[in-house]
XYZ file of C-alpha atoms in Angstrom:
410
model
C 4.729 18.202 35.378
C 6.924 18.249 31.863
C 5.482 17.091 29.086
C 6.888 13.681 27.462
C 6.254 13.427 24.009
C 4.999 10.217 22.524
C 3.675 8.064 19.145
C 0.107 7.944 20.227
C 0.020 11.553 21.787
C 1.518 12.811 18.736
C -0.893 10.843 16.599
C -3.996 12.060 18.740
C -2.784 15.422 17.977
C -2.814 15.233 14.499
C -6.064 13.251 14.481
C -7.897 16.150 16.257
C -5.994 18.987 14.096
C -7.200 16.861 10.684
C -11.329 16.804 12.191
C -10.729 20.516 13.190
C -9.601 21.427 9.553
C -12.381 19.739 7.949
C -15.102 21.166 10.468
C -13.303 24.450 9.517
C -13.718 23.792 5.920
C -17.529 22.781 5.936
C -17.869 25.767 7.837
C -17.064 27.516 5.020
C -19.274 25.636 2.142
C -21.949 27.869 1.658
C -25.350 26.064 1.059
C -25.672 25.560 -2.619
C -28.232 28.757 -4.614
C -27.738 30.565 -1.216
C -26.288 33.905 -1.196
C -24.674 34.463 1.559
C -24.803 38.366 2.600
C -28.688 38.024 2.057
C -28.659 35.230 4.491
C -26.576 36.403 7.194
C -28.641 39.605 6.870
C -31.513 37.349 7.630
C -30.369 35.538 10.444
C -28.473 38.341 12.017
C -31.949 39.344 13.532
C -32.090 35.596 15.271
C -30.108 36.614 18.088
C -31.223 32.977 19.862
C -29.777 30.667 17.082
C -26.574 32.804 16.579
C -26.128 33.050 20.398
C -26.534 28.909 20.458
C -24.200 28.024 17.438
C -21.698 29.947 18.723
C -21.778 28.154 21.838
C -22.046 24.850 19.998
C -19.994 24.952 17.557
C -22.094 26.202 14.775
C -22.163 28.789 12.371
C -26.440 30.035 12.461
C -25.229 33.035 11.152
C -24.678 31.962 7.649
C -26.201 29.558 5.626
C -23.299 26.647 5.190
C -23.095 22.839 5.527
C -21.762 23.095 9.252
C -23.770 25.540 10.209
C -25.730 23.298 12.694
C -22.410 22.254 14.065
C -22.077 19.847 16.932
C -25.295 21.104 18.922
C -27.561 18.615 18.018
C -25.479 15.789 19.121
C -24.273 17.825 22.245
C -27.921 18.389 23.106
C -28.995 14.830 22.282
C -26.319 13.536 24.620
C -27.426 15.584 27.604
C -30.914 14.590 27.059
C -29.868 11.321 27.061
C -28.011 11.521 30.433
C -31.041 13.117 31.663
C -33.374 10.247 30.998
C -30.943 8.407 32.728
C -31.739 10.221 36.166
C -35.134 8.864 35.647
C -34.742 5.432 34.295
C -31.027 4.309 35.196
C -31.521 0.774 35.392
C -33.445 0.514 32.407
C -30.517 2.765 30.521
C -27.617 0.754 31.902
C -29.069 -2.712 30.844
C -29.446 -1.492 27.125
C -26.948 -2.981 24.514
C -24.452 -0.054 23.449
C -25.759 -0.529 20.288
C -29.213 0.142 21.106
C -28.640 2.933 23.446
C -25.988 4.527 20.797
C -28.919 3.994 18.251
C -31.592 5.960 19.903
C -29.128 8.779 21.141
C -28.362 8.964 17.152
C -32.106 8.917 16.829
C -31.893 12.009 18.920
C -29.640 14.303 17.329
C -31.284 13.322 13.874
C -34.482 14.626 15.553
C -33.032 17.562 17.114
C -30.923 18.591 13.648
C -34.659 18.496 11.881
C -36.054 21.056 13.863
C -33.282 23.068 14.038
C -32.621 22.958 10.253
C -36.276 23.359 9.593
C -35.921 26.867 12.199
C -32.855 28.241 9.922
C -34.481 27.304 6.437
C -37.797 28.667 8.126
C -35.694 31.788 8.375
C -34.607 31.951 5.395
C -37.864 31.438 3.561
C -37.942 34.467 1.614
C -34.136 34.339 0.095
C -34.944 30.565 -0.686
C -37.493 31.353 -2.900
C -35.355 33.013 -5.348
C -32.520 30.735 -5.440
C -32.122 28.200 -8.546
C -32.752 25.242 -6.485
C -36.691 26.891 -6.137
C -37.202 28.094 -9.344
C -35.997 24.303 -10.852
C -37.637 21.869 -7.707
C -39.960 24.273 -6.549
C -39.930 26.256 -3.530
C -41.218 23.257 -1.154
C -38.607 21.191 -2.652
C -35.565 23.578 -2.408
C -37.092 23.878 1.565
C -36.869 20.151 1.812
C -33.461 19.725 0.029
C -31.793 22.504 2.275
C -32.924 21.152 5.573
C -31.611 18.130 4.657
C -28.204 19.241 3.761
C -27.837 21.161 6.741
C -28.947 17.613 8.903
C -26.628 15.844 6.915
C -23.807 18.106 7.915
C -24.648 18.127 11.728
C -24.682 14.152 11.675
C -21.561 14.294 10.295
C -19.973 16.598 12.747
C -21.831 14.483 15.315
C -19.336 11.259 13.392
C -16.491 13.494 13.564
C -16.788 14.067 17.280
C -16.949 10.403 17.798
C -13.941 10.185 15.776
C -12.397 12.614 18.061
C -13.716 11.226 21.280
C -11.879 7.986 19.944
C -9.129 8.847 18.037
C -7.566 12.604 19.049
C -8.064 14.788 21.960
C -10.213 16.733 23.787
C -13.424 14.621 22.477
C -16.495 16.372 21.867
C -15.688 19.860 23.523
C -12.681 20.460 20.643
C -15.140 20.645 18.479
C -16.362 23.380 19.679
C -13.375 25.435 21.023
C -12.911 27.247 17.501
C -16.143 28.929 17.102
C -16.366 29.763 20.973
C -12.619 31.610 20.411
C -13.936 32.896 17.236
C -17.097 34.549 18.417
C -15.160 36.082 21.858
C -14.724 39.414 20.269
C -18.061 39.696 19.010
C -19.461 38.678 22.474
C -17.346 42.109 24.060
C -18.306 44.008 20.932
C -22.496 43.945 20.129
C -22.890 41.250 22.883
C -26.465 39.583 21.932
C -26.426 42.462 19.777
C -29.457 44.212 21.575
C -27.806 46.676 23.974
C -25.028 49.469 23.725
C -21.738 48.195 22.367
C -18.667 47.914 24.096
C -15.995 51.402 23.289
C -12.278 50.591 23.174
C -11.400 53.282 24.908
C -7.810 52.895 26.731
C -9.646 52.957 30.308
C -11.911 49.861 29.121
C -9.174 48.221 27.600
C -6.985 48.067 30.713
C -10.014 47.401 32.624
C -10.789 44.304 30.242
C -7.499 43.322 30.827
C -6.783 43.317 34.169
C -10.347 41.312 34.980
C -9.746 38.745 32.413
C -6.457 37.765 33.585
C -7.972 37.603 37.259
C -11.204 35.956 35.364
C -8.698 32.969 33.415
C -6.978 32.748 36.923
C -9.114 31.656 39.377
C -11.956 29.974 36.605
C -8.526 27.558 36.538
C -7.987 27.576 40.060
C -11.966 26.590 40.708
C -11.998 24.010 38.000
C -9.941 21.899 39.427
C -10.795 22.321 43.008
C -12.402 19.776 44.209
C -13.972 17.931 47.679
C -12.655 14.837 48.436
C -14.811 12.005 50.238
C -12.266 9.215 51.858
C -12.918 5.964 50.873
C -12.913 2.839 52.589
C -11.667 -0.099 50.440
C -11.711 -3.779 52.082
C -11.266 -5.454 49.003
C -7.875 -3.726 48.217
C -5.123 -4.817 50.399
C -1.551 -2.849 50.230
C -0.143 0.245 51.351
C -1.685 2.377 49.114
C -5.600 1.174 49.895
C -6.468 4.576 50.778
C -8.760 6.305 48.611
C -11.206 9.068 47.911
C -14.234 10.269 45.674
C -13.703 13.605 43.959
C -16.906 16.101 43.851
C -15.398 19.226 41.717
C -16.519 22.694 42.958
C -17.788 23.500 39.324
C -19.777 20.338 39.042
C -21.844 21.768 35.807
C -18.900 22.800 34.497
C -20.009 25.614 32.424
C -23.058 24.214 30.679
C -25.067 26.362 32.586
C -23.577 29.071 30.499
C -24.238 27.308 27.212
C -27.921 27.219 27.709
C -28.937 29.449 30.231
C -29.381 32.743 27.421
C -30.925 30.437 24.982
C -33.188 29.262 27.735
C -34.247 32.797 29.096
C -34.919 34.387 25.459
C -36.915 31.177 24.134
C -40.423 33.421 25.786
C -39.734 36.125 23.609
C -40.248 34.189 20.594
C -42.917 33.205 21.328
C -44.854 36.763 21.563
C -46.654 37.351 18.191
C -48.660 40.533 16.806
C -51.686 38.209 17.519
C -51.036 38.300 21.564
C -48.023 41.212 22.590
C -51.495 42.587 24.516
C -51.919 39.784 26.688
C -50.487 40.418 30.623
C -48.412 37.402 30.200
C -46.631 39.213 26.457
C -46.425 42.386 28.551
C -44.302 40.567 31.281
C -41.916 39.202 29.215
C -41.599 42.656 27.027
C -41.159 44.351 30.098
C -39.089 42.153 32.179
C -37.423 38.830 30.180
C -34.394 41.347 29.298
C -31.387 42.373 29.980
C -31.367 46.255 30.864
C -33.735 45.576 34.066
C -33.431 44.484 37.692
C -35.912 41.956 37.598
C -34.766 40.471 34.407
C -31.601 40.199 35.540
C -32.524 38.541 38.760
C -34.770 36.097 36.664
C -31.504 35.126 34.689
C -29.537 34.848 37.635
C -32.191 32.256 38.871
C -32.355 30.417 35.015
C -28.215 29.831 35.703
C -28.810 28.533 39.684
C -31.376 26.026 37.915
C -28.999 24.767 35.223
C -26.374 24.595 37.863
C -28.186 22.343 40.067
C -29.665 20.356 36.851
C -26.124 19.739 34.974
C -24.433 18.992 38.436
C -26.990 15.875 38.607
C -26.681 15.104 35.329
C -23.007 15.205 35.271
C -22.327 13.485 38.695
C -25.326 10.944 38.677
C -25.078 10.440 42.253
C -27.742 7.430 42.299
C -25.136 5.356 39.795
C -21.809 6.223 41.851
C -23.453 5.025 44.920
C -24.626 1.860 43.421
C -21.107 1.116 41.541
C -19.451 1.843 45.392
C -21.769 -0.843 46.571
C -21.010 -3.115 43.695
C -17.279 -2.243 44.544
C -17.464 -3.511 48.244
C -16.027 0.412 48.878
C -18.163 2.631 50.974
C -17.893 5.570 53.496
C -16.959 5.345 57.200
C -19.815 4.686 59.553
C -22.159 5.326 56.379
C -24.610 2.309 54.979
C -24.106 1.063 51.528
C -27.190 1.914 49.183
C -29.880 4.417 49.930
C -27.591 6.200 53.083
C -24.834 6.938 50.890
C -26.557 7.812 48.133
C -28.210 10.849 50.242
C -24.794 11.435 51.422
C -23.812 12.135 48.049
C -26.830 14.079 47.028
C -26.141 16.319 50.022
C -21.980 17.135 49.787
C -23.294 17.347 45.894
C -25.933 20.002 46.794
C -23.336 21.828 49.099
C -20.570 22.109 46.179
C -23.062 23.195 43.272
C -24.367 25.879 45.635
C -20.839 27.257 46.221
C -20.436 26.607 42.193
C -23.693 28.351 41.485
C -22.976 31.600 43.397
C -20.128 31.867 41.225
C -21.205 30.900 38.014
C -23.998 34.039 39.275
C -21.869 36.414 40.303
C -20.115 35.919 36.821
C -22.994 36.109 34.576
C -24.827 39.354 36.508
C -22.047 41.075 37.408
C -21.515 42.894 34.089
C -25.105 43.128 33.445
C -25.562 45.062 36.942
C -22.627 47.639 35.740
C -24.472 47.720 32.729
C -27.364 49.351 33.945
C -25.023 52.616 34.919
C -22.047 51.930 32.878
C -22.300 51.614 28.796
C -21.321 48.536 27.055
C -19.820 46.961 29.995
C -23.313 44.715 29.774
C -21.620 42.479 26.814
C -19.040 41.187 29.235
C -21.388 38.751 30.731
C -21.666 37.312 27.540
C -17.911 37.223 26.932
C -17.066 35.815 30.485
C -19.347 33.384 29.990
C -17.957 32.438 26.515
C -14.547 32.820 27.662
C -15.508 30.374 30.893
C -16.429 27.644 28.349
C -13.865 27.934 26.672
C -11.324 27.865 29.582
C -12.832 24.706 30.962
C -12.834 22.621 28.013
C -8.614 23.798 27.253
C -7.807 22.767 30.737
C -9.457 19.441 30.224
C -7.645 18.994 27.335
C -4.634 20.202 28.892
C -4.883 17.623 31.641
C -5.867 14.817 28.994
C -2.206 15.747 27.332
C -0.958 15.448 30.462
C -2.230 12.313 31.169
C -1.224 10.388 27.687
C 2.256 11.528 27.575
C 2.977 10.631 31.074
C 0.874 7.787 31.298
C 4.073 5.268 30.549
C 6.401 6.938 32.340
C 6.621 6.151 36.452
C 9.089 4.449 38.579
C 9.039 1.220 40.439
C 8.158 1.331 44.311
């Protein structure tokens, strides 16, 4: 379909490339008494808060006012969607400014403990910046933390503004520090394993895959199974309807958490207990360069897969708004019957989506074991898979606004 350029696309456009200019600018405003290659030395040893600002939108690899980015909002609104799987009436009956207070509420939580886990971090070069030496080092801690907090609620503003006003909504915010970090991904990957040569066979190799890769992650986005509706209430020619369950139902959130998620145990093994059976198993085993580690991250990503398809579909809430509707499925009850209906074509679709969301993700790290380097594409496919999904929403949202005004009369 050709594009057909118009005054609200083109301001939308501009709207989004004015927020993405200014996150790019914070991005760059290094925390004040901070110096910078000290710091990134420091927190190039976090591999779990550099893998999940890069996925986020954030910059944990240096010490600047963005550096939190967008994922404390991004995890504040999935948390929120969550609670809604538990408590949906409660949710839905909430004035939008109460629920929009307490998922604010969340992110300022959330941007707390992740500021307090960077400045934590960065303990030792804090000391010895002029903010310390004039406050006082539990001052300068205090003072830092909130500066980066302040920043991620005002990315998490800036997203809103985005959501309202350009394109793309909260994902843009994100797509220039997922493109950014792509060739570090191939490169150093979490930068514990070998690193990826780029030799002229592994180049054309790279190649090749990633145009298949971009191909069918497209193709699979937007397939979809389609449940016909039946619509009593609507009466004309065109009454015939369906419900859309997309193959990729999680998208690929499972890919944006699913790392963070499988390191977190290895953080949590001090001098005090690496002796304990339970330290051992995670030394041994929570990694990459194993069979049973890898097998153990395949199963984090089937989780998150089944976990973000729920949260993303909600299929208690579509089957109550069909009812509401007066739509419903052939020979299927309104309520409770449908709803399982819904639960089971949902379950059949995010198993399909899983098993290739796994074969993505282990893929690599199975070559890996035999094959240098070629480990760090997991990392990059996955990366790359984010980022392909949020474009081709946007795409289809440009799409959509320049052709919305522009159809012919039946």
């Amino acid at each position: 379909m050709r594009i057909r350029w118009n005054k609200d696309l083109t301001k939308r456009i501009a709207w989004t490339a004015l927020l993405l200019m200014v996150l790019e600018l914070g991005r760059q405003i290094v925390l004040p008494g901070m110096d910078a290659s000290q710091a990134e030395q420091a927190l190039r040893n976090n591999t779990l808060m550099k893998l999940f600002g890069n996925v986020t939108g954030g910059q944990m690899s240096s010490p600047t006012l963005f550096s939190l980015g967008v994922g404390p909002y991004m995890t504040s609104m999935i948390l929120w969607q969550a609670v809604t799987l538990f408590n949906s009436e409660g949710i839905q009956n909430l004035p939008e400014e109460v629920s929009g207070f307490f998922q604010r509420l969340i992110t300022l939580i959330i941007a707390i403990l992740q500021g307090f886990q960077m400045v934590y971090t960065l303990r030792k070069i804090l000391a010895a910046t002029p903010i310390a030496k004039i406050f006082g080092t539990q001052a300068a801690f205090v003072l830092i933390i909130l500066m980066l907090v302040g920043g991620a609620m005002l990315v998490a503003w800036m997203a809103d503004v985005n959501a309202n006003l350009g394109i793309g909504g909260l994902g843009m915010m994100i797509v220039p520090s997922l493109a950014t970090s792509l060739p570090s991904m191939l490169t150093t990957g979490l930068g514990i394993g070998d690193r990826f040569e780029y030799t002229t066979v592994n180049v054309v190799i790279l190649v090749i895959v990633t145009l298949i890769f971009v191909s069918f992650t497209v193709y699979l986005n937007r397939a979809e199974m389609r449940l016909p509706l039946q619509r009593p209430l609507v009466e004309n020619d065109y009454a015939g309807s369906y419900l859309p369950i997309r193959f990729l139902t999680a998208g690929a959130m499972p890919f944006m958490f699913s790392t963070s998620i499988f390191m977190i145990p290895t953080y949590l093994i001090t001098a005090n207990n690496q002796n304990q059976p339970w330290a051992r198993f995670i030394n041994d085993y929570l990694t990459y360069d194993n069979l049973t580690g890898i097998i153990i991250y395949g199963a984090v990503i089937v989780f998150l897969g089944y976990a973000f398809a729920f949260v993303n579909f909600l299929p208690t809430d579509v089957a109550k708004n069909l009812r509401n509707s007066g739509d419903y499925f052939y020979n299927v009850a309104p309520g409770d019957a449908t709803e399982q209906l819904l639960i089971r074509r949902l379950m059949f679709m995010t198993f399909f989506g899983n098993c290739y969301l796994v074969f993505v993700a282990i893929t690599p790290l199975l070559v890996g074991l035999n094959v240098s380097g070629y480990a760090n594409m997991s990392f990059y496919f996955g990366n790359l898979m984010i980022l392909i999904t949020m474009i081709d929403n946007v795409i289809e949202q440009v799409r959509a606004l320049a052709n919305k005004n522009n159809y012919s009369l039946l």
